[in-house]
Coordinates of C-alpha atoms in Angstrom, one line a residue:
X1 CA 56.4 -150.1 27.6
X2 CA 53.2 -152.1 27.7
X3 CA 51.6 -152.3 31.1
X4 CA 50.9 -156.0 30.9
X5 CA 54.6 -156.7 30.5
X6 CA 55.5 -154.9 33.8
X7 CA 52.5 -156.5 35.6
X8 CA 53.7 -160.0 34.8
X9 CA 57.4 -159.3 35.2
X10 CA 59.1 -161.4 38.0
X11 CA 62.0 -159.4 39.5
X12 CA 63.4 -162.4 41.3
X13 CA 64.9 -163.6 37.9
X14 CA 66.8 -160.3 37.4
X15 CA 70.5 -160.2 37.0
X16 CA 72.9 -157.2 36.7
X17 CA 76.6 -157.3 36.0
X18 CA 76.7 -161.1 36.5
X19 CA 75.0 -160.7 39.9
X20 CA 71.6 -162.2 40.5
X21 CA 69.2 -160.1 42.5
X22 CA 69.0 -162.6 45.4
X23 CA 72.7 -162.3 45.9
X24 CA 72.4 -158.5 46.2
X25 CA 72.3 -157.0 49.7
X26 CA 68.7 -155.7 50.2
X27 CA 69.9 -152.8 52.3
X28 CA 71.6 -151.5 49.2
X29 CA 68.5 -151.5 47.2
X30 CA 69.0 -147.9 46.0
X31 CA 72.3 -148.9 44.4
X32 CA 70.7 -151.6 42.2
X33 CA 70.8 -150.2 38.6
X34 CA 71.1 -146.7 40.1
X35 CA 72.3 -145.2 36.9
X36 CA 69.6 -146.6 34.7
X37 CA 67.1 -144.1 33.3
X38 CA 64.0 -143.3 35.2
X39 CA 61.9 -144.7 32.4
X40 CA 63.3 -148.2 33.0
X41 CA 60.2 -149.7 34.6
X42 CA 61.8 -153.1 35.1
X43 CA 64.6 -151.5 37.2
X44 CA 62.0 -149.8 39.3
X45 CA 60.2 -153.1 40.0
X46 CA 63.5 -154.7 40.9
X47 CA 64.5 -151.9 43.3
X48 CA 61.0 -152.0 44.9
X49 CA 61.4 -155.8 45.4
X50 CA 64.7 -155.3 47.2
X51 CA 63.3 -152.5 49.3
X52 CA 60.4 -154.6 50.5
X53 CA 62.8 -157.5 51.1
X54 CA 64.9 -155.2 53.3
X55 CA 61.9 -153.9 55.1
X56 CA 60.8 -157.5 55.9
X57 CA 64.3 -158.1 57.3
X58 CA 64.0 -155.1 59.6
X59 CA 60.5 -156.1 60.7
X60 CA 61.7 -159.7 61.5
X61 CA 64.5 -158.2 63.6
X62 CA 62.0 -156.1 65.5
X63 CA 59.7 -159.2 66.0
X64 CA 62.7 -161.2 67.2
X65 CA 63.5 -158.6 69.9
X66 CA 59.9 -158.9 71.0
X67 CA 60.3 -162.7 71.1
X68 CA 57.5 -163.2 68.5
X69 CA 58.1 -166.6 67.0
X70 CA 56.0 -165.9 63.9
X71 CA 58.1 -164.3 61.2
X72 CA 57.4 -162.6 57.8
X73 CA 58.4 -164.2 54.5
X74 CA 58.2 -163.1 50.8
X75 CA 56.2 -166.0 49.4
X76 CA 56.4 -164.3 45.9
X77 CA 57.5 -160.9 44.6
X78 CA 53.9 -159.7 45.1
X79 CA 52.8 -161.3 48.4
X80 CA 54.0 -161.6 52.0
X81 CA 53.3 -164.7 54.1
X82 CA 53.8 -165.7 57.7
X83 CA 56.2 -168.5 58.8
X84 CA 56.3 -170.3 62.1
X85 CA 55.7 -173.6 64.0
X86 CA 52.0 -174.3 64.4
X87 CA 49.8 -177.2 65.5
X88 CA 49.5 -179.6 62.6
X89 CA 46.8 -178.9 60.1
X90 CA 43.8 -181.3 59.9
X91 CA 45.0 -184.4 58.1
X92 CA 48.7 -183.6 58.7
X93 CA 51.3 -185.0 61.1
X94 CA 54.7 -183.7 62.2
X95 CA 58.0 -185.4 62.1
X96 CA 58.2 -188.5 64.3
X97 CA 54.6 -188.1 65.3
X98 CA 55.0 -184.5 66.6
X99 CA 51.7 -182.5 67.0
X100 CA 53.5 -179.4 65.6
X101 CA 55.0 -178.6 62.3
X102 CA 56.5 -175.6 60.5
X103 CA 54.2 -173.9 58.0
X104 CA 54.2 -170.8 55.7
X105 CA 50.7 -169.3 55.8
X106 CA 49.6 -167.1 52.9
X107 CA 47.1 -164.5 54.2
X108 CA 47.0 -162.5 50.9
X109 CA 49.1 -159.6 52.2
X110 CA 50.5 -157.5 49.3
X111 CA 54.2 -156.9 49.1
X112 CA 54.0 -153.2 49.8
X113 CA 54.1 -150.9 52.9
X114 CA 50.5 -151.5 53.8
X115 CA 50.7 -155.2 53.4
X116 CA 53.9 -155.2 55.5
X117 CA 52.1 -153.4 58.4
X118 CA 49.2 -155.8 58.2
X119 CA 51.5 -158.8 58.2
X120 CA 53.3 -157.6 61.3
X121 CA 50.0 -157.2 63.2
X122 CA 48.9 -160.7 62.1
X123 CA 52.2 -162.2 63.2
X124 CA 51.8 -160.7 66.7
X125 CA 48.1 -161.9 66.8
X126 CA 49.0 -165.5 65.8
X127 CA 51.9 -165.5 68.3
X128 CA 49.6 -164.5 71.1
X129 CA 47.1 -167.3 70.1
X130 CA 50.0 -169.8 70.2
X131 CA 51.2 -168.6 73.6
X132 CA 47.7 -168.8 75.1
X133 CA 47.1 -172.2 73.3
X134 CA 44.0 -170.8 71.6
X135 CA 45.3 -171.2 68.0
X136 CA 42.9 -172.9 65.6
X137 CA 43.1 -173.5 61.9
X138 CA 40.4 -171.3 60.3
X139 CA 39.3 -171.1 56.7
X140 CA 41.3 -167.9 56.3
X141 CA 44.5 -169.6 57.5
X142 CA 44.0 -172.8 55.6
X143 CA 43.3 -171.0 52.3
X144 CA 42.8 -173.4 49.4
X145 CA 43.2 -176.4 51.7
X146 CA 40.0 -175.5 53.5
X147 CA 38.1 -176.4 50.3
X148 CA 39.5 -179.9 50.4
X149 CA 38.4 -180.7 53.9
X150 CA 35.2 -182.7 54.0
X151 CA 33.0 -183.0 57.0
X152 CA 33.0 -186.8 56.8
X153 CA 33.2 -188.4 60.2
X154 CA 34.3 -192.0 60.8
X155 CA 31.0 -192.8 62.5
X156 CA 29.0 -191.9 59.3
X157 CA 30.9 -194.4 57.1
X158 CA 28.7 -197.3 55.9
X159 CA 31.3 -199.5 54.2
X160 CA 33.0 -202.2 56.1
X161 CA 36.7 -201.9 56.9
X162 CA 37.4 -205.0 54.8
X163 CA 35.8 -203.3 51.8
X164 CA 37.7 -200.1 52.3
X165 CA 41.0 -202.1 52.5
X166 CA 40.2 -203.7 49.2
X167 CA 39.6 -200.3 47.6
X168 CA 42.8 -199.1 49.2
X169 CA 44.7 -202.0 47.7
X170 CA 43.3 -201.3 44.2
X171 CA 44.5 -197.7 44.6
X172 CA 47.9 -198.9 45.7
X173 CA 48.4 -201.0 42.5
X174 CA 47.7 -197.9 40.4
X175 CA 51.0 -196.5 41.5
X176 CA 53.1 -199.6 42.1
X177 CA 54.3 -202.4 39.9
X178 CA 52.8 -205.8 40.8
X179 CA 56.1 -207.7 41.1
X180 CA 57.7 -209.5 44.0
X181 CA 59.0 -206.2 45.5
X182 CA 55.6 -204.5 45.1
X183 CA 53.8 -207.4 46.7
X184 CA 56.3 -207.4 49.6
X185 CA 55.8 -203.6 50.1
X186 CA 52.0 -204.0 50.2
X187 CA 52.1 -206.9 52.6
X188 CA 54.8 -205.6 54.9
X189 CA 54.2 -201.8 55.0
X190 CA 50.5 -201.6 54.4
X191 CA 48.4 -204.8 55.0
X192 CA 50.4 -205.9 58.1
X193 CA 49.2 -202.8 59.9
X194 CA 45.7 -202.7 58.4
X195 CA 45.0 -206.2 59.6
X196 CA 44.9 -204.8 63.1
X197 CA 41.6 -203.1 62.3
X198 CA 38.4 -205.1 62.9
X199 CA 37.3 -206.1 59.4
X200 CA 33.5 -206.6 59.8
X201 CA 32.5 -203.2 61.1
X202 CA 32.4 -199.7 59.5
X203 CA 35.3 -197.3 60.1
X204 CA 35.0 -195.5 63.4
X205 CA 37.1 -194.0 66.2
X206 CA 36.4 -197.1 68.2
X207 CA 37.9 -199.3 65.4
X208 CA 41.0 -197.1 65.2
X209 CA 41.4 -197.3 69.0
X210 CA 41.0 -201.1 69.0
X211 CA 43.9 -201.4 66.4
X212 CA 46.1 -198.9 68.2
X213 CA 45.6 -200.7 71.5
X214 CA 47.2 -203.8 70.0
X215 CA 50.6 -202.1 70.0
X216 CA 52.8 -200.8 72.8
X217 CA 53.8 -197.2 73.3
X218 CA 57.3 -196.1 72.2
X219 CA 57.7 -199.0 69.8
X220 CA 58.3 -199.1 66.1
X221 CA 55.0 -201.1 65.7
X222 CA 53.0 -198.2 67.2
X223 CA 54.9 -195.6 65.2
X224 CA 54.3 -197.2 61.8
X225 CA 50.7 -198.2 62.7
X226 CA 49.9 -194.5 63.4
X227 CA 51.6 -193.6 60.1
X228 CA 49.6 -196.2 58.1
X229 CA 46.2 -195.5 59.8
X230 CA 46.6 -191.8 59.0
X231 CA 47.2 -192.6 55.3
X232 CA 44.3 -195.0 55.3
X233 CA 41.9 -192.5 56.9
X234 CA 42.9 -189.9 54.4
X235 CA 42.0 -192.3 51.6
X236 CA 38.7 -193.0 53.3
X237 CA 37.9 -189.2 53.4
X238 CA 38.3 -189.0 57.2
X239 CA 39.9 -185.8 58.4
X240 CA 39.4 -186.1 62.2
X241 CA 42.7 -187.6 63.4
X242 CA 42.3 -186.9 67.1
X243 CA 42.1 -190.6 68.0
X244 CA 45.3 -191.4 66.0
X245 CA 47.2 -188.4 67.3
X246 CA 46.4 -189.3 70.9
X247 CA 48.3 -192.6 70.4
X248 CA 51.2 -191.0 68.4
X249 CA 54.7 -192.0 69.6
X250 CA 58.2 -190.8 68.5
X251 CA 60.0 -193.2 66.2
X252 CA 62.2 -195.2 68.5
X253 CA 65.9 -195.9 67.8
X254 CA 66.6 -199.5 66.7
X255 CA 68.1 -201.7 69.2
X256 CA 71.8 -202.5 68.6
X257 CA 72.4 -206.1 67.5
X258 CA 75.6 -208.1 68.1
X259 CA 77.4 -208.5 64.8
X260 CA 79.4 -211.7 64.6
X261 CA 83.2 -211.5 64.4
X262 CA 85.2 -213.3 61.7
X263 CA 86.0 -216.1 64.2
X264 CA 82.4 -216.5 65.2
X265 CA 81.4 -216.6 61.5
X266 CA 83.9 -219.5 60.9
X267 CA 82.5 -221.3 63.9
X268 CA 78.9 -220.7 62.6
X269 CA 80.0 -222.4 59.3
X270 CA 80.8 -225.5 61.3
X271 CA 77.6 -225.4 63.3
X272 CA 75.3 -225.0 60.3
X273 CA 76.9 -228.1 58.8
X274 CA 75.8 -230.3 61.7
X275 CA 74.1 -233.6 60.7
X276 CA 70.4 -233.6 60.0
X277 CA 68.0 -235.3 62.4
X278 CA 67.2 -238.9 61.5
X279 CA 63.6 -237.8 61.7
X280 CA 64.1 -235.1 59.0
X281 CA 61.6 -235.3 56.1
X282 CA 63.2 -236.7 53.0
X283 CA 61.1 -234.5 50.7
X284 CA 62.8 -231.3 49.6
X285 CA 65.8 -232.3 51.8
X286 CA 68.7 -229.9 52.0
X287 CA 72.0 -231.6 53.0
X288 CA 74.5 -230.0 55.5
X289 CA 77.0 -229.3 52.7
X290 CA 74.3 -227.3 50.9
X291 CA 73.5 -225.3 54.0
X292 CA 77.3 -224.6 54.4
X293 CA 77.6 -223.4 50.8
X294 CA 74.6 -221.0 51.3
X295 CA 76.1 -219.8 54.6
X296 CA 79.5 -219.3 53.0
X297 CA 78.1 -217.2 50.2
X298 CA 76.2 -215.0 52.6
X299 CA 79.2 -214.5 54.8
X300 CA 81.8 -213.9 52.1
X301 CA 79.8 -211.6 49.9
X302 CA 77.4 -209.9 52.3
X303 CA 74.3 -210.9 50.3
X304 CA 70.8 -210.3 51.4
X305 CA 69.3 -213.8 52.1
X306 CA 67.0 -213.7 49.0
X307 CA 69.9 -212.6 46.8
X308 CA 71.5 -215.9 47.3
X309 CA 69.0 -217.3 44.8
X310 CA 69.8 -214.5 42.3
X311 CA 73.5 -215.4 42.0
X312 CA 74.7 -215.8 38.4
X313 CA 76.4 -219.2 38.8
X314 CA 77.8 -219.3 35.2
X315 CA 79.5 -215.9 35.7
X316 CA 80.8 -216.9 39.1
X317 CA 82.4 -220.1 37.8
X318 CA 83.8 -218.4 34.7
X319 CA 87.6 -219.1 34.4
X320 CA 88.1 -215.4 33.6
X321 CA 86.6 -214.5 37.0
X322 CA 90.0 -214.4 38.7
X323 CA 88.8 -212.1 41.5
X324 CA 85.9 -214.4 42.4
X325 CA 83.3 -211.6 41.9
X326 CA 79.6 -212.4 42.3
X327 CA 77.1 -210.9 40.0
X328 CA 73.3 -211.0 40.5
X329 CA 70.7 -211.8 37.9
X330 CA 67.4 -210.2 39.2
X331 CA 65.4 -212.1 36.7
X332 CA 66.0 -215.3 38.7
X333 CA 64.1 -213.9 41.6
X334 CA 61.7 -211.5 39.9
X335 CA 63.8 -208.6 41.0
X336 CA 66.1 -207.8 44.0
X337 CA 65.6 -205.1 46.6
X338 CA 67.6 -202.5 44.8
X339 CA 67.8 -204.0 41.3
X340 CA 71.0 -205.1 39.7
X341 CA 74.3 -204.1 41.2
X342 CA 76.4 -201.6 39.2
X343 CA 79.5 -203.7 39.9
X344 CA 80.5 -207.2 40.8
X345 CA 80.6 -208.1 44.5
X346 CA 84.1 -209.0 45.7
X347 CA 85.0 -211.2 48.6
X348 CA 86.7 -209.0 51.3
X349 CA 88.4 -212.1 52.6
X350 CA 89.4 -213.9 49.3
X351 CA 90.7 -216.9 51.2
X352 CA 87.1 -217.6 52.4
X353 CA 86.3 -218.7 48.8
X354 CA 88.6 -221.6 49.3
X355 CA 87.9 -222.0 53.0
X356 CA 84.2 -222.4 52.5
X357 CA 84.7 -224.3 49.2
X358 CA 82.4 -221.9 47.3
X359 CA 83.5 -222.8 43.8
X360 CA 82.1 -226.3 44.5
X361 CA 78.5 -225.2 43.8
X362 CA 75.9 -226.8 46.1
X363 CA 72.7 -225.0 45.7
X364 CA 70.1 -225.6 48.5
X365 CA 67.2 -227.8 47.3
X366 CA 64.4 -225.4 48.0
X367 CA 61.0 -225.2 46.3
X368 CA 58.2 -222.8 46.8
X369 CA 58.2 -219.0 46.8
X370 CA 61.2 -216.9 47.4
X371 CA 59.8 -215.9 50.8
X372 CA 59.6 -219.6 51.7
X373 CA 63.2 -220.2 50.6
X374 CA 64.5 -217.4 52.8
X375 CA 62.3 -218.4 55.7
X376 CA 63.9 -221.9 55.6
X377 CA 67.3 -220.2 55.9
X378 CA 66.1 -218.4 59.0
X379 CA 64.8 -221.7 60.5
X380 CA 68.1 -223.5 59.8
X381 CA 70.1 -220.8 61.5
X382 CA 67.9 -221.1 64.5
X383 CA 67.8 -224.9 64.7
X384 CA 71.6 -225.2 64.2
X385 CA 72.0 -222.6 67.1
X386 CA 74.4 -220.6 65.0
X387 CA 74.0 -217.6 67.4
X388 CA 72.9 -215.0 64.9
X389 CA 70.6 -214.4 61.9
X390 CA 71.4 -214.6 58.2
X391 CA 71.1 -210.9 57.8
X392 CA 73.8 -210.4 60.5
X393 CA 76.4 -211.8 58.1
X394 CA 75.6 -208.8 55.8
X395 CA 76.2 -206.4 58.6
X396 CA 79.5 -208.1 59.3
X397 CA 80.5 -207.7 55.7
X398 CA 79.8 -204.0 55.9
X399 CA 81.9 -203.6 59.1
X400 CA 84.6 -205.7 57.5
X401 CA 84.8 -203.2 54.7
X402 CA 85.4 -200.4 57.3
X403 CA 88.1 -202.4 59.1
X404 CA 89.8 -202.9 55.7
X405 CA 89.4 -199.2 55.0
X406 CA 87.4 -199.6 51.9
X407 CA 85.9 -196.2 50.8
X408 CA 82.3 -195.7 51.9
X409 CA 81.1 -195.1 48.3
X410 CA 82.8 -198.3 47.1
X411 CA 81.2 -200.3 50.0
X412 CA 77.8 -198.8 49.2
X413 CA 78.2 -200.0 45.6
X414 CA 79.2 -203.5 46.7
X415 CA 76.1 -203.7 49.0
X416 CA 73.6 -202.3 46.5
X417 CA 72.4 -199.1 48.1
X418 CA 73.2 -195.4 48.5
X419 CA 75.9 -193.8 50.5
X420 CA 73.3 -192.2 52.7
X421 CA 71.7 -195.6 53.5
X422 CA 75.0 -197.2 54.1
X423 CA 76.1 -194.6 56.7
X424 CA 72.7 -194.4 58.3
X425 CA 71.8 -198.2 58.4
X426 CA 75.1 -200.0 58.7
X427 CA 77.4 -197.7 60.8
X428 CA 74.9 -197.9 63.7
X429 CA 75.8 -201.6 64.1
X430 CA 79.4 -200.5 64.9
X431 CA 79.3 -201.5 68.5
X432 CA 82.0 -200.9 71.1
X433 CA 83.8 -204.2 70.2
X434 CA 83.8 -203.4 66.5
X435 CA 85.1 -199.9 67.0
X436 CA 87.8 -201.2 69.3
X437 CA 88.9 -203.8 66.8
X438 CA 89.1 -201.1 64.1
X439 CA 91.2 -198.9 66.5
X440 CA 93.5 -201.8 67.2
X441 CA 94.0 -202.7 63.5
X442 CA 94.2 -199.2 62.1
X443 CA 96.0 -197.3 65.0
X444 CA 97.8 -199.8 67.3
X445 CA 98.9 -202.0 64.4
X446 CA 100.2 -199.1 62.5
X447 CA 101.9 -197.7 65.6
X448 CA 103.5 -201.1 66.3
X449 CA 104.8 -201.2 62.8
X450 CA 106.2 -197.7 63.2
X451 CA 107.7 -198.7 66.6
X452 CA 109.6 -201.6 65.0
X453 CA 110.9 -199.3 62.2
X454 CA 112.0 -196.8 64.9
X455 CA 113.9 -199.5 66.8
X456 CA 115.8 -200.5 63.7
X457 CA 116.5 -196.8 63.0
X458 CA 117.7 -196.3 66.6
X459 CA 120.2 -199.2 66.1
X460 CA 121.4 -197.6 62.9
X461 CA 121.8 -194.2 64.6
X462 CA 123.6 -195.8 67.6
X463 CA 126.1 -197.5 65.2
X464 CA 126.6 -194.2 63.3
X465 CA 127.1 -192.4 66.6
X466 CA 129.8 -195.0 67.8
X467 CA 131.6 -194.6 64.4
X468 CA 131.5 -190.8 64.8
X469 CA 132.8 -190.9 68.3
X470 CA 135.8 -193.1 67.1
X471 CA 136.5 -190.8 64.2
X472 CA 136.3 -187.8 66.6
X473 CA 138.8 -189.4 68.9
X474 CA 141.2 -190.0 66.1
X475 CA 140.9 -186.4 64.8
X476 CA 141.6 -185.2 68.4
X477 CA 144.7 -187.3 68.6
X478 CA 146.0 -186.0 65.2
X479 CA 145.2 -182.4 66.3
X480 CA 147.2 -182.9 69.5
X481 CA 150.2 -184.3 67.6
X482 CA 150.0 -181.4 65.2
X483 CA 149.9 -178.8 68.0
X484 CA 152.9 -180.5 69.8
X485 CA 154.9 -180.5 66.6
X486 CA 154.4 -176.8 66.0
X487 CA 155.3 -176.0 69.7
X488 CA 158.6 -178.0 69.4
X489 CA 159.5 -176.2 66.2
X490 CA 159.0 -172.8 67.8
X491 CA 161.4 -173.7 70.7
X492 CA 164.1 -174.9 68.4

């Protein structure tokens, strides 16, 4: 067998009697292809791989007894690495801004007995450094990443921050489509945070600190600003993130909002139709009936505010649309947040179509950009003192689906996102009142229905019992007569 074939052979892909080598118990490494001839080099390599894998398991068990938190791991069939939780590498950041992160370090230890002993010694050494808080990322531990680190410091940058942001934007558009959604992503998730940096000075630790001071600790603003400044500094070639890390904050949980009930939604429909002020501008005027139609569509179909302007009116008014489904045409708004729905959106309360007179189309008279149109909706909700925001109607639609026991996958399709996003984003708005309402409808109502049925059944059983008692009394009378007759006959 050619030596180059065995040197490049990867035993991790081996299979024997329909069992892959990774499913085989490493402690039984001698039994793997035990009957194969001694000349089978591939079988030898596979058994050696299993033997080392078993030896690593034994070594990790011993390290665990010693409470050493750094463990050994086969990074390939030829090398052994070290796995553990270490301080973040230069230019890296842990989950939710944590200063620590789990890494697998490749120190070049060969997957043999000698490499195993060296790896165990290194694991103990690194664990001691972690305990004494003396651990540092050296070129040996960083490996190839050490070559990527540049000694550029923020203070040495000569370009102004405004120039760097322009270069950053050009880089952004190389990987994003320049449409409405792309522009919104740049403005909302990038530029909004970068604007906190002073534009007319070079990048420096002081500039980063000035931006970070504009946000409060333990807020989402601080969390996302830290995230974006780190990305921006990486683009600028800055690897010293000490200033940013000193302001890092865990991602806070969103505050729960009050989702309107169906009764409150109907009251909001009346409020948003209040007469306009006599001082209202006559240009681009939206009448109360138009506001009510827009409100009714958002409430009935759980649309995002900007999707109101993507409704396919012709399909909605089609006589064949007997279920009053709404379909979106993304071309009307240069795209929607998640693209075109895979299905039509149904009204979970079909009677709302008639209640809100939705088939009598009254599109709001809005001009300008899509952001301006949705902003005017927000303003109208606030001025009419509806009591909640347009997007809250979408949350109410989601909860309504749960109350009606619509499957989660189906609701996710209706709302235009994944099941994961649906459960993560929308079920957190299920406050105590909403959960109680669902309990009352699903459990108490069902129990009440069952109670009524039981009462009817009890009446039926009582009637049957009365009839059985009467029949039993009759039979007893007949039996007594029969017994008396037999007794008289015996006496005669």
